[in-house]
mmCIF file of C-alpha atoms in Angstrom:
data_model
loop_
_atom_site.group_PDB
_atom_site.id
_atom_site.type_symbol
_atom_site.label_atom_id
_atom_site.label_comp_id
_atom_site.label_asym_id
_atom_site.label_seq_id
_atom_site.Cartn_x
_atom_site.Cartn_y
_atom_site.Cartn_z
ATOM 1 C CA UNK A 1 -0.027 -0.007 -0.020
ATOM 2 C CA UNK A 2 1.317 3.507 -0.774
ATOM 3 C CA UNK A 3 2.193 5.770 2.097
ATOM 4 C CA UNK A 4 -0.207 8.571 2.516
ATOM 5 C CA UNK A 5 1.170 11.755 4.096
ATOM 6 C CA UNK A 6 -1.450 13.597 6.098
ATOM 7 C CA UNK A 7 -1.211 17.162 7.265
ATOM 8 C CA UNK A 8 -3.699 18.710 9.706
ATOM 9 C CA UNK A 9 -6.403 20.837 8.070
ATOM 10 C CA UNK A 10 -6.132 24.431 9.256
ATOM 11 C CA UNK A 11 -9.322 26.337 9.777
ATOM 12 C CA UNK A 12 -9.785 30.025 10.574
ATOM 13 C CA UNK A 13 -13.336 29.916 11.740
ATOM 14 C CA UNK A 14 -14.549 27.799 14.686
ATOM 15 C CA UNK A 15 -17.852 27.231 12.916
ATOM 16 C CA UNK A 16 -16.187 25.355 10.023
ATOM 17 C CA UNK A 17 -16.223 21.568 10.227
ATOM 18 C CA UNK A 18 -12.866 19.853 9.979
ATOM 19 C CA UNK A 19 -14.233 17.585 7.249
ATOM 20 C CA UNK A 20 -14.324 19.751 4.101
ATOM 21 C CA UNK A 21 -17.061 19.547 1.548
ATOM 22 C CA UNK A 22 -14.747 20.339 -1.361
ATOM 23 C CA UNK A 23 -11.633 18.429 -2.260
ATOM 24 C CA UNK A 24 -9.106 20.129 -4.568
ATOM 25 C CA UNK A 25 -7.166 17.462 -6.564
ATOM 26 C CA UNK A 26 -3.870 18.012 -8.378
ATOM 27 C CA UNK A 27 -1.812 15.434 -10.265
ATOM 28 C CA UNK A 28 1.866 16.319 -10.733
ATOM 29 C CA UNK A 29 4.977 15.087 -12.499
ATOM 30 C CA UNK A 30 8.063 17.288 -12.458
ATOM 31 C CA UNK A 31 5.979 20.408 -11.933
ATOM 32 C CA UNK A 32 8.325 22.386 -9.731
ATOM 33 C CA UNK A 33 8.293 25.312 -12.145
ATOM 34 C CA UNK A 34 4.513 25.719 -12.138
ATOM 35 C CA UNK A 35 3.397 24.492 -8.717
ATOM 36 C CA UNK A 36 4.290 27.579 -6.586
ATOM 37 C CA UNK A 37 1.815 29.731 -8.543
ATOM 38 C CA UNK A 38 -0.977 27.224 -7.863
ATOM 39 C CA UNK A 39 -0.058 27.085 -4.206
ATOM 40 C CA UNK A 40 -0.202 30.846 -3.976
ATOM 41 C CA UNK A 41 -3.686 30.960 -5.553
ATOM 42 C CA UNK A 42 -4.949 28.350 -3.074
ATOM 43 C CA UNK A 43 -3.441 30.185 -0.107
ATOM 44 C CA UNK A 44 -5.228 33.351 -1.380
ATOM 45 C CA UNK A 45 -8.739 31.766 -1.248
ATOM 46 C CA UNK A 46 -11.241 33.737 0.780
ATOM 47 C CA UNK A 47 -12.764 30.377 1.812
ATOM 48 C CA UNK A 48 -10.063 28.054 3.102
ATOM 49 C CA UNK A 49 -12.499 25.281 4.050
ATOM 50 C CA UNK A 50 -11.187 22.756 1.512
ATOM 51 C CA UNK A 51 -8.756 19.893 1.391
ATOM 52 C CA UNK A 52 -5.982 19.716 -1.193
ATOM 53 C CA UNK A 53 -4.845 16.307 -2.372
ATOM 54 C CA UNK A 54 -1.706 16.015 -4.447
ATOM 55 C CA UNK A 55 -0.761 12.791 -6.231
ATOM 56 C CA UNK A 56 2.720 12.958 -7.653
ATOM 57 C CA UNK A 57 4.234 10.525 -10.188
ATOM 58 C CA UNK A 58 7.636 10.192 -8.471
ATOM 59 C CA UNK A 59 9.040 13.592 -9.585
ATOM 60 C CA UNK A 60 12.743 14.229 -9.528
ATOM 61 C CA UNK A 61 12.842 18.032 -10.049
ATOM 62 C CA UNK A 62 12.029 19.285 -6.578
ATOM 63 C CA UNK A 63 8.237 18.926 -6.812
ATOM 64 C CA UNK A 64 8.138 16.595 -3.790
ATOM 65 C CA UNK A 65 10.157 19.050 -1.711
ATOM 66 C CA UNK A 66 7.689 21.809 -2.612
ATOM 67 C CA UNK A 67 4.749 19.639 -1.587
ATOM 68 C CA UNK A 68 6.484 18.756 1.685
ATOM 69 C CA UNK A 69 6.985 22.457 2.502
ATOM 70 C CA UNK A 70 3.331 23.371 1.901
ATOM 71 C CA UNK A 71 1.735 21.719 4.951
ATOM 72 C CA UNK A 72 -0.414 24.795 5.551
ATOM 73 C CA UNK A 73 -2.425 24.026 2.357
ATOM 74 C CA UNK A 74 -1.676 20.469 1.335
ATOM 75 C CA UNK A 75 -3.888 17.992 3.213
ATOM 76 C CA UNK A 76 -2.802 14.642 1.799
ATOM 77 C CA UNK A 77 -0.203 13.603 -0.795
ATOM 78 C CA UNK A 78 1.646 10.677 -2.172
ATOM 79 C CA UNK A 79 4.544 10.372 -4.562
ATOM 80 C CA UNK A 80 5.032 7.118 -6.436
ATOM 81 C CA UNK A 81 5.175 5.905 -10.063
ATOM 82 C CA UNK A 82 1.801 5.723 -11.770
ATOM 83 C CA UNK A 83 0.266 4.803 -15.145
ATOM 84 C CA UNK A 84 -0.596 8.313 -16.230
ATOM 85 C CA UNK A 85 -2.850 11.266 -15.428
ATOM 86 C CA UNK A 86 -6.144 9.411 -14.857
ATOM 87 C CA UNK A 87 -4.594 6.583 -12.882
ATOM 88 C CA UNK A 88 -3.234 9.190 -10.569
ATOM 89 C CA UNK A 89 -6.551 11.080 -10.582
ATOM 90 C CA UNK A 90 -8.429 7.923 -9.664
ATOM 91 C CA UNK A 91 -6.064 7.415 -6.725
ATOM 92 C CA UNK A 92 -6.739 10.969 -5.560
ATOM 93 C CA UNK A 93 -10.492 10.399 -5.765
ATOM 94 C CA UNK A 94 -10.161 7.432 -3.432
ATOM 95 C CA UNK A 95 -8.253 9.575 -0.961
ATOM 96 C CA UNK A 96 -10.713 12.499 -1.166
ATOM 97 C CA UNK A 97 -13.365 13.136 1.491
ATOM 98 C CA UNK A 98 -15.240 16.068 -0.021
ATOM 99 C CA UNK A 99 -18.724 15.854 -1.359
ATOM 100 C CA UNK A 100 -17.469 17.694 -4.428
ATOM 101 C CA UNK A 101 -14.061 17.850 -6.059
ATOM 102 C CA UNK A 102 -12.217 20.356 -8.249
ATOM 103 C CA UNK A 103 -9.350 19.313 -10.509
ATOM 104 C CA UNK A 104 -6.459 21.796 -10.880
ATOM 105 C CA UNK A 105 -3.284 21.292 -12.890
ATOM 106 C CA UNK A 106 -0.033 22.655 -11.571
ATOM 107 C CA UNK A 107 -0.149 25.432 -14.156
ATOM 108 C CA UNK A 108 -3.731 26.388 -13.373
ATOM 109 C CA UNK A 109 -4.649 29.365 -11.160
ATOM 110 C CA UNK A 110 -7.789 29.992 -9.102
ATOM 111 C CA UNK A 111 -9.264 33.408 -8.541
ATOM 112 C CA UNK A 112 -9.393 34.253 -4.821
ATOM 113 C CA UNK A 113 -13.200 33.873 -4.516
ATOM 114 C CA UNK A 114 -13.480 30.607 -6.586
ATOM 115 C CA UNK A 115 -13.902 28.118 -3.732
ATOM 116 C CA UNK A 116 -16.393 30.361 -1.971
ATOM 117 C CA UNK A 117 -18.532 30.820 -5.145
ATOM 118 C CA UNK A 118 -18.331 27.194 -6.100
ATOM 119 C CA UNK A 119 -19.454 26.178 -2.616
ATOM 120 C CA UNK A 120 -22.395 28.644 -2.618
ATOM 121 C CA UNK A 121 -23.664 27.614 -6.052
ATOM 122 C CA UNK A 122 -23.354 23.904 -5.194
ATOM 123 C CA UNK A 123 -25.265 24.463 -1.979
ATOM 124 C CA UNK A 124 -28.059 26.475 -3.564
ATOM 125 C CA UNK A 125 -28.453 24.440 -6.793
ATOM 126 C CA UNK A 126 -27.852 20.953 -5.389
ATOM 127 C CA UNK A 127 -26.360 20.170 -8.823
ATOM 128 C CA UNK A 128 -24.169 17.225 -9.668
ATOM 129 C CA UNK A 129 -21.769 19.489 -11.494
ATOM 130 C CA UNK A 130 -21.329 23.275 -11.174
ATOM 131 C CA UNK A 131 -19.544 24.765 -14.213
ATOM 132 C CA UNK A 132 -18.093 28.227 -14.142
ATOM 133 C CA UNK A 133 -16.361 30.461 -16.668
ATOM 134 C CA UNK A 134 -12.594 30.166 -17.191
ATOM 135 C CA UNK A 135 -9.867 32.414 -18.527
ATOM 136 C CA UNK A 136 -7.871 30.755 -21.297
ATOM 137 C CA UNK A 137 -5.201 32.532 -23.296
ATOM 138 C CA UNK A 138 -6.429 35.901 -22.120
ATOM 139 C CA UNK A 139 -10.085 35.273 -23.086
ATOM 140 C CA UNK A 140 -13.113 34.328 -20.941
ATOM 141 C CA UNK A 141 -14.653 31.056 -22.092
ATOM 142 C CA UNK A 142 -17.893 29.276 -21.124
ATOM 143 C CA UNK A 143 -19.538 26.047 -22.136
ATOM 144 C CA UNK A 144 -20.753 25.771 -25.692
ATOM 145 C CA UNK A 145 -24.506 26.300 -26.233
ATOM 146 C CA UNK A 146 -25.254 22.971 -27.916
ATOM 147 C CA UNK A 147 -24.060 20.174 -30.197
ATOM 148 C CA UNK A 148 -22.346 17.622 -27.904
ATOM 149 C CA UNK A 149 -21.631 15.543 -31.036
ATOM 150 C CA UNK A 150 -19.279 18.367 -32.036
ATOM 151 C CA UNK A 151 -18.173 20.023 -28.822
ATOM 152 C CA UNK A 152 -18.156 16.851 -26.616
ATOM 153 C CA UNK A 153 -17.992 17.711 -22.927
ATOM 154 C CA UNK A 154 -17.643 21.429 -23.710
ATOM 155 C CA UNK A 155 -21.335 21.402 -24.641
ATOM 156 C CA UNK A 156 -21.973 20.900 -20.930
ATOM 157 C CA UNK A 157 -19.002 22.422 -19.023
ATOM 158 C CA UNK A 158 -16.411 25.056 -19.754
ATOM 159 C CA UNK A 159 -13.496 22.752 -18.908
ATOM 160 C CA UNK A 160 -12.735 19.753 -16.795
ATOM 161 C CA UNK A 161 -9.908 21.470 -14.900
ATOM 162 C CA UNK A 162 -10.644 24.786 -13.155
ATOM 163 C CA UNK A 163 -14.146 25.063 -14.679
ATOM 164 C CA UNK A 164 -16.019 22.089 -13.092
ATOM 165 C CA UNK A 165 -16.967 21.352 -9.506
ATOM 166 C CA UNK A 166 -17.995 17.644 -9.693
ATOM 167 C CA UNK A 167 -19.915 15.508 -7.201
ATOM 168 C CA UNK A 168 -17.936 12.461 -6.232
ATOM 169 C CA UNK A 169 -21.229 10.512 -6.248
ATOM 170 C CA UNK A 170 -21.199 10.599 -9.987
ATOM 171 C CA UNK A 171 -18.355 8.028 -9.972
ATOM 172 C CA UNK A 172 -20.545 5.604 -8.039
ATOM 173 C CA UNK A 173 -22.851 5.640 -11.012
ATOM 174 C CA UNK A 174 -20.485 6.091 -13.990
ATOM 175 C CA UNK A 175 -17.263 4.675 -12.648
ATOM 176 C CA UNK A 176 -13.823 6.164 -12.441
ATOM 177 C CA UNK A 177 -11.803 7.740 -15.264
ATOM 178 C CA UNK A 178 -11.029 5.137 -17.909
ATOM 179 C CA UNK A 179 -7.493 3.849 -18.137
ATOM 180 C CA UNK A 180 -8.073 3.205 -21.841
ATOM 181 C CA UNK A 181 -7.989 6.976 -22.662
ATOM 182 C CA UNK A 182 -4.644 8.415 -21.456
ATOM 183 C CA UNK A 183 -5.573 11.967 -22.600
ATOM 184 C CA UNK A 184 -9.316 11.980 -23.194
ATOM 185 C CA UNK A 185 -10.715 10.197 -20.154
ATOM 186 C CA UNK A 186 -12.117 13.389 -18.754
ATOM 187 C CA UNK A 187 -14.002 14.010 -21.974
ATOM 188 C CA UNK A 188 -15.484 10.464 -21.858
ATOM 189 C CA UNK A 189 -16.465 10.673 -18.174
ATOM 190 C CA UNK A 190 -18.029 14.103 -18.384
ATOM 191 C CA UNK A 191 -19.952 13.486 -21.609
ATOM 192 C CA UNK A 192 -21.258 10.194 -20.327
ATOM 193 C CA UNK A 193 -22.295 11.701 -16.985
ATOM 194 C CA UNK A 194 -23.762 14.921 -18.420
ATOM 195 C CA UNK A 195 -25.729 13.213 -21.208
ATOM 196 C CA UNK A 196 -27.623 11.173 -18.577
ATOM 197 C CA UNK A 197 -31.008 12.913 -18.046
ATOM 198 C CA UNK A 198 -30.713 12.482 -14.274
ATOM 199 C CA UNK A 199 -27.494 14.431 -14.067
ATOM 200 C CA UNK A 200 -27.986 18.098 -13.060
ATOM 201 C CA UNK A 201 -25.456 20.608 -14.414
ATOM 202 C CA UNK A 202 -25.593 24.178 -13.151
ATOM 203 C CA UNK A 203 -24.002 26.995 -15.115
ATOM 204 C CA UNK A 204 -22.584 29.610 -12.740
ATOM 205 C CA UNK A 205 -21.820 33.125 -13.953
ATOM 206 C CA UNK A 206 -18.389 33.754 -12.467
ATOM 207 C CA UNK A 207 -14.813 33.284 -13.642
ATOM 208 C CA UNK A 208 -13.204 30.557 -11.572
ATOM 209 C CA UNK A 209 -9.657 31.073 -12.678
ATOM 210 C CA UNK A 210 -7.096 30.600 -15.461
ATOM 211 C CA UNK A 211 -6.678 27.349 -17.352
ATOM 212 C CA UNK A 212 -3.028 26.516 -17.903
ATOM 213 C CA UNK A 213 -1.354 25.422 -21.130
ATOM 214 C CA UNK A 214 1.405 23.147 -19.861
ATOM 215 C CA UNK A 215 -0.601 19.860 -19.774
ATOM 216 C CA UNK A 216 -0.173 16.696 -21.734
ATOM 217 C CA UNK A 217 -2.992 17.536 -24.166
ATOM 218 C CA UNK A 218 -0.977 20.624 -25.175
ATOM 219 C CA UNK A 219 2.356 18.850 -25.418
ATOM 220 C CA UNK A 220 0.932 15.928 -27.455
ATOM 221 C CA UNK A 221 -1.581 17.497 -29.803
ATOM 222 C CA UNK A 222 -1.727 14.513 -32.152
ATOM 223 C CA UNK A 223 -2.340 12.088 -29.268
ATOM 224 C CA UNK A 224 -4.986 14.366 -27.777
ATOM 225 C CA UNK A 225 -6.865 14.695 -31.094
ATOM 226 C CA UNK A 226 -6.852 10.941 -31.609
ATOM 227 C CA UNK A 227 -7.913 10.224 -27.941
ATOM 228 C CA UNK A 228 -10.702 12.796 -28.106
ATOM 229 C CA UNK A 229 -11.940 11.341 -31.392
ATOM 230 C CA UNK A 230 -12.058 7.908 -29.800
ATOM 231 C CA UNK A 231 -13.886 9.145 -26.775
ATOM 232 C CA UNK A 232 -16.403 10.964 -28.936
#
């Protein structure tokens, strides 16, 4: 069994339960260059009642040391070889305790009020997924208005990372992220879940943060296109 490193959750309000309702999940591999910016954006949240779970793929560039030094914001973490992004993400989901989770890449950044607004919209809407606007390449983007046969999961959500607060209960019904889609498993899961008539998706009118460009889908465009086509 992998070793799980647990840091105490810090709360700044006696009325906040120690068990958070939102889990922030980050998967890393040699992300020392980008991770400090994400850490800063999480430390700047106006609502600090969340847990942050980091699953690292045995980085060798100082990522592990950064995670170890961030005990004020990192709740649980592991560092060990894995089989890719979604294998690591599935491990993180099994470690999470929040009712909802938010995926953030090391190069993503949250706006200071993102957790607070996600929590409020989830509480008021009782939705399975709350999708917000994101900033990408200097432009604000939202989900597409229609045509899932063309836009895939973007017909339902703005983006998997940064732009979607997802109920963990959906995985009880639709399973975890597929190991057969190393780049497009998020597309497959979200489109499968969102196309189910019982799944409630709420569109929130706020910008959650900035979507980064350093991910695998950006580095391997040919692989991403092929994987997305297969998932579609």
